Coordinates of C-alpha atoms and ligand atoms in Angstrom, one line a residue:
M1 CA 38.9 52.7 11.2
K2 CA 37.7 49.4 12.6
K3 CA 34.0 48.6 13.1
I4 CA 32.7 47.7 16.6
Q5 CA 29.4 45.6 16.9
F6 CA 26.7 46.4 19.6
F7 CA 25.1 43.3 21.3
D8 CA 22.5 44.6 23.4
T9 CA 21.2 42.0 26.3
T10 CA 18.7 44.5 28.0
L11 CA 15.8 42.2 27.4
R12 CA 17.9 39.2 28.6
D13 CA 20.5 39.9 31.1
G14 CA 18.9 43.5 31.8
E15 CA 15.7 41.7 32.8
Q16 CA 17.6 39.6 35.2
T17 CA 17.9 42.9 37.5
P18 CA 15.6 42.2 40.8
G19 CA 12.0 43.6 40.3
V20 CA 12.3 44.2 36.4
N21 CA 9.9 42.2 34.4
F22 CA 9.0 43.4 31.0
N23 CA 5.8 41.9 29.4
T24 CA 6.0 41.0 26.0
K25 CA 4.5 44.2 24.7
E26 CA 7.0 46.1 26.8
K27 CA 9.8 44.0 25.1
V28 CA 8.7 44.4 21.7
Q29 CA 8.6 48.1 22.4
I30 CA 11.9 48.3 23.6
A31 CA 13.3 46.0 20.7
L32 CA 11.8 48.3 18.2
Q33 CA 13.4 51.3 19.9
L34 CA 17.0 49.6 20.1
E35 CA 16.5 48.9 16.4
K36 CA 16.3 52.5 15.8
L37 CA 19.1 52.9 18.0
G38 CA 21.2 51.0 15.5
V39 CA 22.3 48.1 17.4
D40 CA 23.8 45.3 15.7
V41 CA 22.3 42.4 17.5
I42 CA 19.1 42.3 20.3
E43 CA 19.2 39.3 22.8
A44 CA 15.9 38.9 23.1
G45 CA 15.7 36.4 25.8
F46 CA 16.2 32.9 26.9
P47 CA 13.4 30.8 25.4
I48 CA 13.7 27.6 27.5
S49 CA 13.5 29.6 30.6
S50 CA 9.5 30.1 30.3
Q51 CA 6.6 30.1 27.9
G52 CA 6.3 33.8 28.5
D53 CA 10.0 34.3 27.4
F54 CA 9.9 32.0 24.3
E55 CA 6.7 34.1 23.2
C56 CA 8.5 37.3 23.6
V57 CA 11.7 36.2 21.6
K58 CA 9.4 34.7 19.0
Q59 CA 7.3 38.2 18.6
I60 CA 10.4 40.2 18.7
A61 CA 11.9 37.9 15.9
E62 CA 8.8 38.5 13.6
K63 CA 8.7 42.3 14.3
I64 CA 12.3 43.4 13.9
T65 CA 13.2 43.8 10.1
S66 CA 16.8 45.0 10.0
T67 CA 18.7 43.7 13.1
T68 CA 20.1 40.2 14.3
V69 CA 17.9 38.9 17.1
T70 CA 19.6 36.1 19.2
A71 CA 18.3 33.9 21.9
L72 CA 20.4 32.5 25.0
A73 CA 20.7 28.6 25.2
R74 CA 22.9 26.3 27.6
C75 CA 24.7 23.5 26.4
V76 CA 21.2 21.2 26.4
K77 CA 19.9 20.4 23.1
N78 CA 16.3 21.2 24.3
D79 CA 17.6 24.9 24.8
I80 CA 18.9 24.9 21.3
D81 CA 15.8 23.6 19.8
R82 CA 13.8 25.9 21.8
A83 CA 15.5 29.0 20.8
K84 CA 15.6 27.5 17.2
E85 CA 11.9 27.3 17.3
A86 CA 11.6 31.0 18.6
L87 CA 13.8 32.4 16.1
E88 CA 12.4 30.5 13.4
N89 CA 11.1 34.0 11.5
A90 CA 13.9 36.1 12.3
Y91 CA 15.2 38.3 9.5
S92 CA 18.5 37.6 11.0
P93 CA 18.8 34.9 13.6
Q94 CA 22.0 33.9 15.6
I95 CA 22.0 31.6 18.7
H96 CA 24.0 32.3 22.0
V97 CA 25.2 29.0 23.7
F98 CA 27.2 29.4 27.0
L99 CA 28.9 26.9 29.6
A100 CA 31.1 27.9 32.7
T101 CA 34.6 27.0 32.4
S102 CA 36.1 28.4 36.0
D103 CA 37.1 25.5 38.1
V104 CA 34.5 27.0 40.7
H105 CA 31.5 26.7 38.7
M106 CA 32.7 23.4 37.2
K107 CA 33.2 21.9 40.3
Y108 CA 30.2 23.1 42.5
K109 CA 27.7 24.3 40.0
L110 CA 28.1 22.2 36.9
K111 CA 29.6 19.2 38.8
M112 CA 31.6 18.5 35.5
T113 CA 35.4 17.8 34.9
R114 CA 37.2 19.7 32.1
S115 CA 37.1 17.2 29.9
E116 CA 33.4 16.7 30.1
V117 CA 33.0 20.6 29.9
L118 CA 35.1 20.5 26.5
A119 CA 33.0 17.6 25.1
A120 CA 29.8 19.2 25.9
I121 CA 30.8 22.5 24.2
K122 CA 31.9 20.3 21.1
E123 CA 28.6 18.4 21.0
H124 CA 26.4 21.4 21.4
V125 CA 28.1 24.0 19.2
T126 CA 28.3 21.3 16.7
Y127 CA 24.4 21.0 17.2
A128 CA 23.8 24.4 17.2
K129 CA 25.5 25.0 14.0
K130 CA 23.4 22.3 12.0
Y131 CA 20.4 25.1 12.7
F132 CA 22.1 28.3 12.8
Q133 CA 24.8 29.9 10.3
T134 CA 25.9 32.0 13.2
V135 CA 26.7 30.5 16.5
Q136 CA 28.1 32.5 19.5
F137 CA 29.8 30.6 22.3
S138 CA 30.4 32.5 26.0
P139 CA 32.7 30.6 28.2
E140 CA 30.9 31.5 31.4
D141 CA 33.1 33.0 34.3
A142 CA 36.1 33.4 31.6
T143 CA 37.7 35.8 33.8
R144 CA 38.2 33.4 36.7
T145 CA 38.9 30.6 34.3
E146 CA 42.6 29.0 34.1
R147 CA 44.0 31.0 31.0
K148 CA 45.2 27.8 29.2
F149 CA 42.0 25.8 29.8
L150 CA 39.9 29.0 28.6
I151 CA 42.0 28.8 25.3
Q152 CA 41.3 25.5 24.8
A153 CA 37.4 25.9 25.7
V154 CA 37.4 28.7 22.8
Q155 CA 39.5 26.5 20.4
T156 CA 37.0 23.7 20.8
A157 CA 34.1 25.9 20.1
I158 CA 35.6 27.6 16.8
D159 CA 36.7 24.2 15.7
A160 CA 33.0 23.2 16.4
G161 CA 31.7 25.8 14.2
A162 CA 31.3 29.0 16.4
T163 CA 32.0 32.2 14.7
I164 CA 31.5 34.5 17.7
I165 CA 33.5 34.1 20.9
N166 CA 32.2 36.4 23.7
I167 CA 34.2 36.6 26.7
P168 CA 32.2 37.0 30.0
D169 CA 33.2 38.7 32.9
T170 CA 30.4 37.1 34.9
V171 CA 30.9 38.3 38.4
G172 CA 32.7 41.8 37.6
Y173 CA 36.1 40.4 38.9
T174 CA 38.5 41.7 36.1
N175 CA 40.1 45.1 35.6
P176 CA 41.2 46.9 32.5
T177 CA 44.7 45.7 32.5
E178 CA 44.0 41.9 33.3
F179 CA 41.2 42.0 30.7
G180 CA 43.3 43.5 27.9
Q181 CA 46.0 41.0 28.5
L182 CA 43.3 38.1 28.2
F183 CA 42.1 39.5 24.8
R184 CA 46.0 39.6 23.7
D185 CA 46.3 36.0 25.0
L186 CA 43.5 35.1 22.9
K187 CA 45.0 36.7 20.0
E188 CA 48.5 35.1 20.5
N189 CA 46.9 31.5 20.7
I190 CA 44.2 31.3 18.5
S191 CA 45.3 31.2 14.9
Q192 CA 41.7 32.1 13.7
F193 CA 41.5 35.4 15.6
D194 CA 41.1 37.6 12.8
Q195 CA 38.3 35.2 11.1
V196 CA 36.3 35.1 14.3
T197 CA 34.5 37.9 16.0
F198 CA 35.7 38.3 19.5
S199 CA 33.4 40.2 21.9
S200 CA 33.4 41.5 25.7
H201 CA 30.4 41.0 28.2
C202 CA 31.3 42.7 31.3
H203 CA 29.4 43.0 34.7
D204 CA 29.9 46.3 37.1
D205 CA 30.4 44.7 40.6
L206 CA 33.6 46.7 40.8
G207 CA 32.6 49.5 38.8
M208 CA 34.9 48.9 35.9
A209 CA 32.4 47.4 33.2
V210 CA 32.6 50.2 30.9
A211 CA 36.6 50.5 31.3
N212 CA 36.9 47.0 30.9
S213 CA 35.1 46.4 27.6
L214 CA 37.1 49.7 26.1
A215 CA 40.2 47.8 27.0
A216 CA 38.8 44.7 25.1
I217 CA 38.1 46.7 22.3
E218 CA 42.0 48.1 22.4
N219 CA 43.2 44.7 22.4
G220 CA 41.3 43.1 19.6
A221 CA 37.2 42.7 20.4
T222 CA 35.3 43.7 17.7
R223 CA 31.9 43.5 19.4
V224 CA 30.6 44.8 22.8
E225 CA 27.7 43.4 24.8
G226 CA 25.8 45.6 27.4
T227 CA 22.6 47.1 28.2
I228 CA 21.2 50.5 28.0
N229 CA 21.4 52.4 31.4
G230 CA 23.7 49.4 32.3
I231 CA 20.9 47.5 33.8
G232 CA 21.2 43.9 34.9
E233 CA 22.2 41.3 37.4
R234 CA 23.5 42.7 40.7
A235 CA 25.8 45.9 39.8
G236 CA 24.4 45.5 36.3
N237 CA 26.2 45.3 32.9
T238 CA 28.5 47.5 30.6
A239 CA 26.1 50.7 29.8
L240 CA 26.3 50.6 26.0
E241 CA 25.4 54.3 25.7
E242 CA 28.7 55.1 27.6
I243 CA 30.6 52.9 25.1
A244 CA 29.1 54.4 22.1
V245 CA 29.7 58.1 23.2
A246 CA 33.3 57.2 24.3
L247 CA 34.0 55.6 21.0
H248 CA 32.7 58.8 19.0
I249 CA 34.2 61.2 21.3
R250 CA 37.7 59.7 21.4
K251 CA 37.6 58.5 17.9
D252 CA 41.3 60.1 17.9
F253 CA 42.4 57.4 20.4
Y254 CA 39.9 54.4 19.6
Q255 CA 39.9 54.6 15.8
A256 CA 36.5 52.9 15.8
K257 CA 33.1 53.3 14.1
T258 CA 29.7 52.0 14.8
N259 CA 26.3 51.8 13.7
I260 CA 25.0 53.6 16.8
V261 CA 22.6 56.4 16.0
L262 CA 23.7 58.7 18.9
D263 CA 20.7 61.1 19.0
Q264 CA 18.3 57.9 19.9
I265 CA 20.2 57.4 22.9
K266 CA 18.2 59.6 25.3
A267 CA 15.0 58.2 24.0
T268 CA 16.1 54.6 24.3
S269 CA 17.4 55.2 27.8
D270 CA 14.1 57.1 28.7
V271 CA 11.8 54.2 27.5
I272 CA 14.1 51.7 29.4
S273 CA 14.1 53.6 32.5
R274 CA 10.3 53.9 32.5
L275 CA 9.6 50.4 31.7
S276 CA 12.2 49.1 34.2
G277 CA 11.1 51.3 36.9
L278 CA 15.0 52.0 37.5
A279 CA 15.5 55.9 37.5
V280 CA 18.8 57.0 35.9
P281 CA 20.9 58.5 38.4
K282 CA 21.5 62.5 38.0
N283 CA 25.1 62.2 37.9
K284 CA 25.2 59.1 35.5
A285 CA 27.4 59.6 32.4
I286 CA 25.8 60.6 29.0
I287 CA 22.2 60.5 30.1
G288 CA 22.1 61.6 33.6
G289 CA 19.9 64.9 34.4
N290 CA 23.0 66.6 35.3
A291 CA 25.3 65.5 32.6
Y292 CA 24.9 68.7 30.7
A293 CA 24.3 71.1 33.8
H294 CA 27.2 73.7 34.7
E295 CA 26.8 74.7 38.1
S296 CA 30.1 76.7 39.2
G297 CA 30.4 80.2 38.3
I298 CA 33.9 79.7 37.0
H299 CA 32.4 76.7 34.4
Q300 CA 29.2 78.7 33.5
D301 CA 31.5 81.7 32.5
G302 CA 33.8 79.4 30.5
V303 CA 30.7 77.8 28.7
L304 CA 29.2 81.1 27.9
K305 CA 32.6 82.3 26.4
N306 CA 33.0 78.9 24.4
P307 CA 31.4 75.8 25.2
D308 CA 34.5 73.6 24.6
T309 CA 36.1 75.0 27.6
Y310 CA 34.2 72.6 29.9
E311 CA 31.6 70.5 27.5
I312 CA 33.0 67.9 25.6
I313 CA 29.6 66.3 24.7
T314 CA 26.6 68.6 23.4
P315 CA 23.4 67.5 24.6
A316 CA 21.9 67.4 21.1
L317 CA 24.6 64.7 19.9
V318 CA 22.7 62.1 22.2
G319 CA 19.1 63.5 21.6
V320 CA 18.8 65.5 24.9
K321 CA 16.5 68.2 23.8
T322 CA 16.7 71.7 25.6
N323 CA 14.5 74.1 23.7
S324 CA 11.5 72.1 22.0
L325 CA 8.3 74.3 21.8
P326 CA 5.7 72.8 24.0
L327 CA 2.3 72.2 22.9
G328 CA -0.9 73.4 24.3
K329 CA -4.9 73.4 24.7
L330 CA -5.0 75.4 21.2
S331 CA -2.9 73.1 19.5
G332 CA -4.6 71.1 16.7
R333 CA -4.4 67.7 15.3
H334 CA -2.1 68.5 12.7
A335 CA 0.6 70.2 15.0
F336 CA 0.1 67.1 17.2
H337 CA 0.5 64.5 14.2
T338 CA 3.6 66.3 13.2
R339 CA 5.2 66.2 16.7
M340 CA 4.4 62.6 17.2
E341 CA 6.3 61.9 13.9
T342 CA 9.2 63.9 14.9
L343 CA 9.2 62.2 18.3
G344 CA 9.5 59.0 16.2
Y345 CA 6.2 57.1 16.8
S346 CA 4.7 55.6 13.9
L347 CA 1.0 55.0 15.2
S348 CA -1.9 53.5 13.2
K349 CA -4.8 55.6 12.7
E350 CA -6.9 54.3 15.4
E351 CA -3.9 54.7 17.8
L352 CA -3.5 58.3 16.7
F353 CA -6.9 59.2 17.0
E354 CA -7.0 57.6 20.7
A355 CA -4.0 59.5 21.3
F356 CA -5.1 62.9 20.1
K357 CA -8.2 62.4 22.4
R358 CA -5.7 61.7 25.5
F359 CA -3.7 65.0 24.5
K360 CA -6.6 66.9 24.7
Q361 CA -7.9 65.8 27.8
L362 CA -4.5 66.5 29.3
A363 CA -4.2 69.8 27.8
D364 CA -7.8 70.8 29.6
V365 CA -5.9 70.2 33.2
K366 CA -2.3 71.3 31.9
K367 CA -1.1 74.5 30.4
E368 CA 2.0 73.4 28.6
I369 CA 2.2 69.8 27.1
T370 CA 6.0 69.1 26.8
E371 CA 7.9 66.3 24.7
D372 CA 8.3 64.0 28.2
D373 CA 4.5 64.5 28.5
L374 CA 3.6 63.1 25.0
H375 CA 6.0 60.4 25.7
A376 CA 4.2 59.7 29.1
L377 CA 1.0 59.9 27.3
I378 CA 2.0 57.2 24.7
L379 CA 3.3 55.0 27.1
G380 CA 0.0 55.1 29.5
Q381 CA -1.9 54.6 26.5
T382 CA 0.1 51.6 25.7
Q383 CA -0.1 50.2 29.3
E384 CA -3.8 50.7 29.5
T385 CA -4.8 48.9 26.1
D386 CA -3.5 45.6 27.9
P387 CA -6.7 43.7 28.0
S388 CA -5.9 41.7 31.0
L389 CA -7.0 44.0 33.9
K390 CA -8.5 47.7 33.7
L391 CA -9.0 50.3 36.5
S392 CA -12.7 51.4 35.5
H393 CA -13.6 53.3 39.0
L394 CA -11.8 54.8 41.8
Q395 CA -13.6 56.5 44.8
L396 CA -11.8 57.5 47.9
Q397 CA -13.3 58.7 51.1
F398 CA -10.5 60.7 53.1
V399 CA -10.9 61.5 57.0
T400 CA -8.6 63.7 59.0
G401 CA -6.8 61.5 61.5
G402 CA -9.0 58.3 60.8
A403 CA -8.9 55.3 58.5
Q404 CA -9.2 55.9 54.8
G405 CA -11.5 54.1 52.5
A406 CA -11.5 53.1 49.0
I407 CA -13.9 51.5 46.4
I408 CA -12.4 50.1 43.5
R409 CA -13.9 48.6 40.0
I410 CA -11.8 46.6 37.7
E411 CA -12.7 45.6 34.4
Q412 CA -11.4 42.2 33.1
A413 CA -10.6 41.2 29.3
D414 CA -14.1 39.7 28.8
G415 CA -15.8 43.0 30.2
S416 CA -16.8 41.6 33.4
I417 CA -16.8 43.8 36.4
L418 CA -15.1 43.1 39.9
E419 CA -15.7 45.7 42.8
D420 CA -14.6 45.9 46.3
A421 CA -14.0 48.0 49.2
A422 CA -11.4 48.2 52.0
T423 CA -10.0 50.9 54.3
G424 CA -6.3 51.6 55.2
S425 CA -3.9 53.8 57.3
G426 CA -3.8 56.1 54.6
S427 CA -5.3 56.6 50.9
I428 CA -2.8 54.6 49.2
A429 CA -2.9 51.9 51.8
A430 CA -6.7 51.7 51.2
I431 CA -6.3 51.5 47.5
Y432 CA -3.8 48.8 47.5
Q433 CA -5.8 47.0 50.2
T434 CA -8.7 46.9 48.3
M435 CA -7.2 45.7 45.2
N436 CA -5.4 42.6 47.2
R437 CA -9.0 41.7 48.2
L438 CA -10.3 42.2 44.9
L439 CA -7.2 39.8 43.2
N440 CA -7.3 37.8 46.3
Q441 CA -3.4 38.1 46.3
E442 CA -1.0 38.5 49.2
V443 CA 1.9 40.6 48.1
S444 CA 4.0 43.1 49.8
L445 CA 4.9 46.4 48.6
T446 CA 8.7 46.6 48.2
D447 CA 9.0 49.8 46.5
Y448 CA 6.9 53.0 45.7
R449 CA 8.4 56.0 43.8
I450 CA 6.5 58.8 42.6
Q451 CA 7.9 61.5 40.2
A452 CA 6.6 64.4 38.3
I453 CA 7.0 64.3 34.7
T454 CA 7.5 67.9 34.2
A455 CA 7.9 70.7 36.6
G456 CA 5.0 73.0 37.7
K457 CA 2.0 72.2 40.3
D458 CA 0.0 71.1 37.2
A459 CA 2.6 68.1 36.3
Q460 CA 1.5 64.5 35.8
A461 CA 2.6 62.1 38.0
E462 CA 4.5 58.9 37.1
V463 CA 4.4 56.4 40.0
H464 CA 6.5 53.0 40.1
V465 CA 5.6 50.2 42.3
I466 CA 7.5 46.8 43.0
I467 CA 5.3 44.1 44.8
Q468 CA 6.6 41.0 45.9
N469 CA 4.7 37.5 45.9
Q470 CA 4.8 34.8 48.3
N471 CA 7.4 33.0 46.0
H472 CA 9.4 36.1 46.5
E473 CA 9.1 36.8 43.0
Q474 CA 9.2 40.7 42.2
F475 CA 6.7 42.7 39.7
H476 CA 7.2 46.3 38.5
G477 CA 4.3 48.5 37.5
I478 CA 4.0 52.0 36.2
G479 CA 0.9 54.3 36.2
I480 CA 0.7 57.7 34.8
D481 CA -1.8 60.1 35.7
H482 CA -2.9 63.8 36.3
D483 CA -4.0 62.6 39.8
V484 CA -1.3 61.1 42.1
L485 CA -3.9 58.5 43.7
T486 CA -4.9 57.4 40.3
A487 CA -1.4 57.0 39.0
S488 CA -0.9 55.0 42.1
A489 CA -3.7 52.6 41.6
K490 CA -2.8 52.1 37.9
A491 CA 0.9 51.2 39.0
Y492 CA -0.4 48.6 41.6
L493 CA -2.9 47.1 39.2
Q494 CA -0.2 46.8 36.4
A495 CA 2.4 45.1 38.8
S496 CA -0.4 42.6 39.9
S497 CA -1.2 41.8 36.5
K498 CA 2.1 40.3 36.1
N499 CA 1.9 38.4 39.4
K500 CA 0.1 35.3 37.8
H501 CA -0.5 34.0 41.7
F502 CA -3.5 36.0 42.1
V503 CA -7.1 34.3 41.8
L504 CA -10.1 36.8 40.8
K505 CA -13.0 37.0 43.3
E506 CA -16.3 35.8 42.1
V507 CA -17.8 38.3 39.8
K508 CA -20.3 40.7 41.3
Ligands
LIG1 O1 27.4 37.2 32.6 C1 27.5 36.1 32.1 O2 28.4 35.3 32.4 C2 26.4 35.9 30.9 C3 26.4 34.8 30.1 C4 25.2 34.0 29.7 C5 27.1 35.3 28.9 O3 25.3 36.6 30.9
LIG2 ZN1 26.0 38.6 32.1

């Protein structure tokens, strides 16, 4: 059995999804979950791109204790210096240096000749190697790079000290036959192929990212890059959970093992879906809501007689729970704490105290508290302890057929209170209009989505919004509450707190 390493770039390439912007706390939360999932490498960000990204990489590097953490850098010394600084305290640091090698990128984007590109690879991989034992190099747009030149670029990086070569299909152009051939060509022409880790990085523009990554594995790649739920730039990246389960279910064919803890897949997918605001389609492989539902009578009959007839994956394998007992109003502190531990939360004494208080408040209005409710409760608690802006009061006036009114109070980190009122054509319009006045921001609402966390009329509401500022930057916010309007207000406030272009009004 060969070993396939998993390189997760949800926090870097995944965050390049329009409208997705995780804050530091969210990124750390995702990184800790990825560590539990057992990925081998977490790409935490691109430190030179902003101070915020630098801080995130630094914090993740400090919190992760058993997984390699990497950061992206162009072939620019400042990028490498910044990555080095951010990864200083990592348990196992790695750098990821990239430079485009296709003619179209070199001519129009880089305005560099082939020999200049080779010289830049040599210079910057050598420079990175002075600070990092493990240097990964990616020839961007490799699948549209002339093959002989690609081999030259890869050889240059290896000679300069790269021990990992990642082959990106940057624009999702290749197919499994071609991508497999590419890896065979590298194997044939690079004498150190077996001493170096070869990796694939696929985008899903033609819907072939997972198939292409598996073709790479069949032809010599021992590492696969991707994201959870396949999120990422444009059509997204390789969905790592699909690769992990495909390698497991078809180990007869792939003859490969991984470090992935399969029953952590659902929890990881859920947290990323919530924090990114990108719902998982019902028919998505492995983690979609319908992935384990059998609709046709013939299928149901077969599954009842023997699940093997129509079920190649059991829900339990990937952590999909079908019958966990709900908690309720009468559940005590002990049962609550035990369930939290089973769900994988290691909360401090204070956090547990606060969580139990919230659980009791929820149990007063909701009969059965399911595991989904508990995940939402912890997420809501994490979001609301963000000190920047807090919703402290929401009052609405509803008139049939007229303008609706909202009065809102927001508490800032220093405890000062802002208050304002406005009207709108509907209650949500009134809330958002009031918040725009309070935050003095001009933004448009580009997405609003509401979903019930569980079934039943007493379900909690989870609202996702995306707002866009005048610089066309988009910000996602999430709000969870038993009340739909409060959840809508919380979501908008959270998105607004990520939009640094607002100017707070005078304190009243
Ligand atoms: O898609 C791509 O080419 C990338 C590189 C930075 C690896 O994300
Ligand atoms: Zn990419």
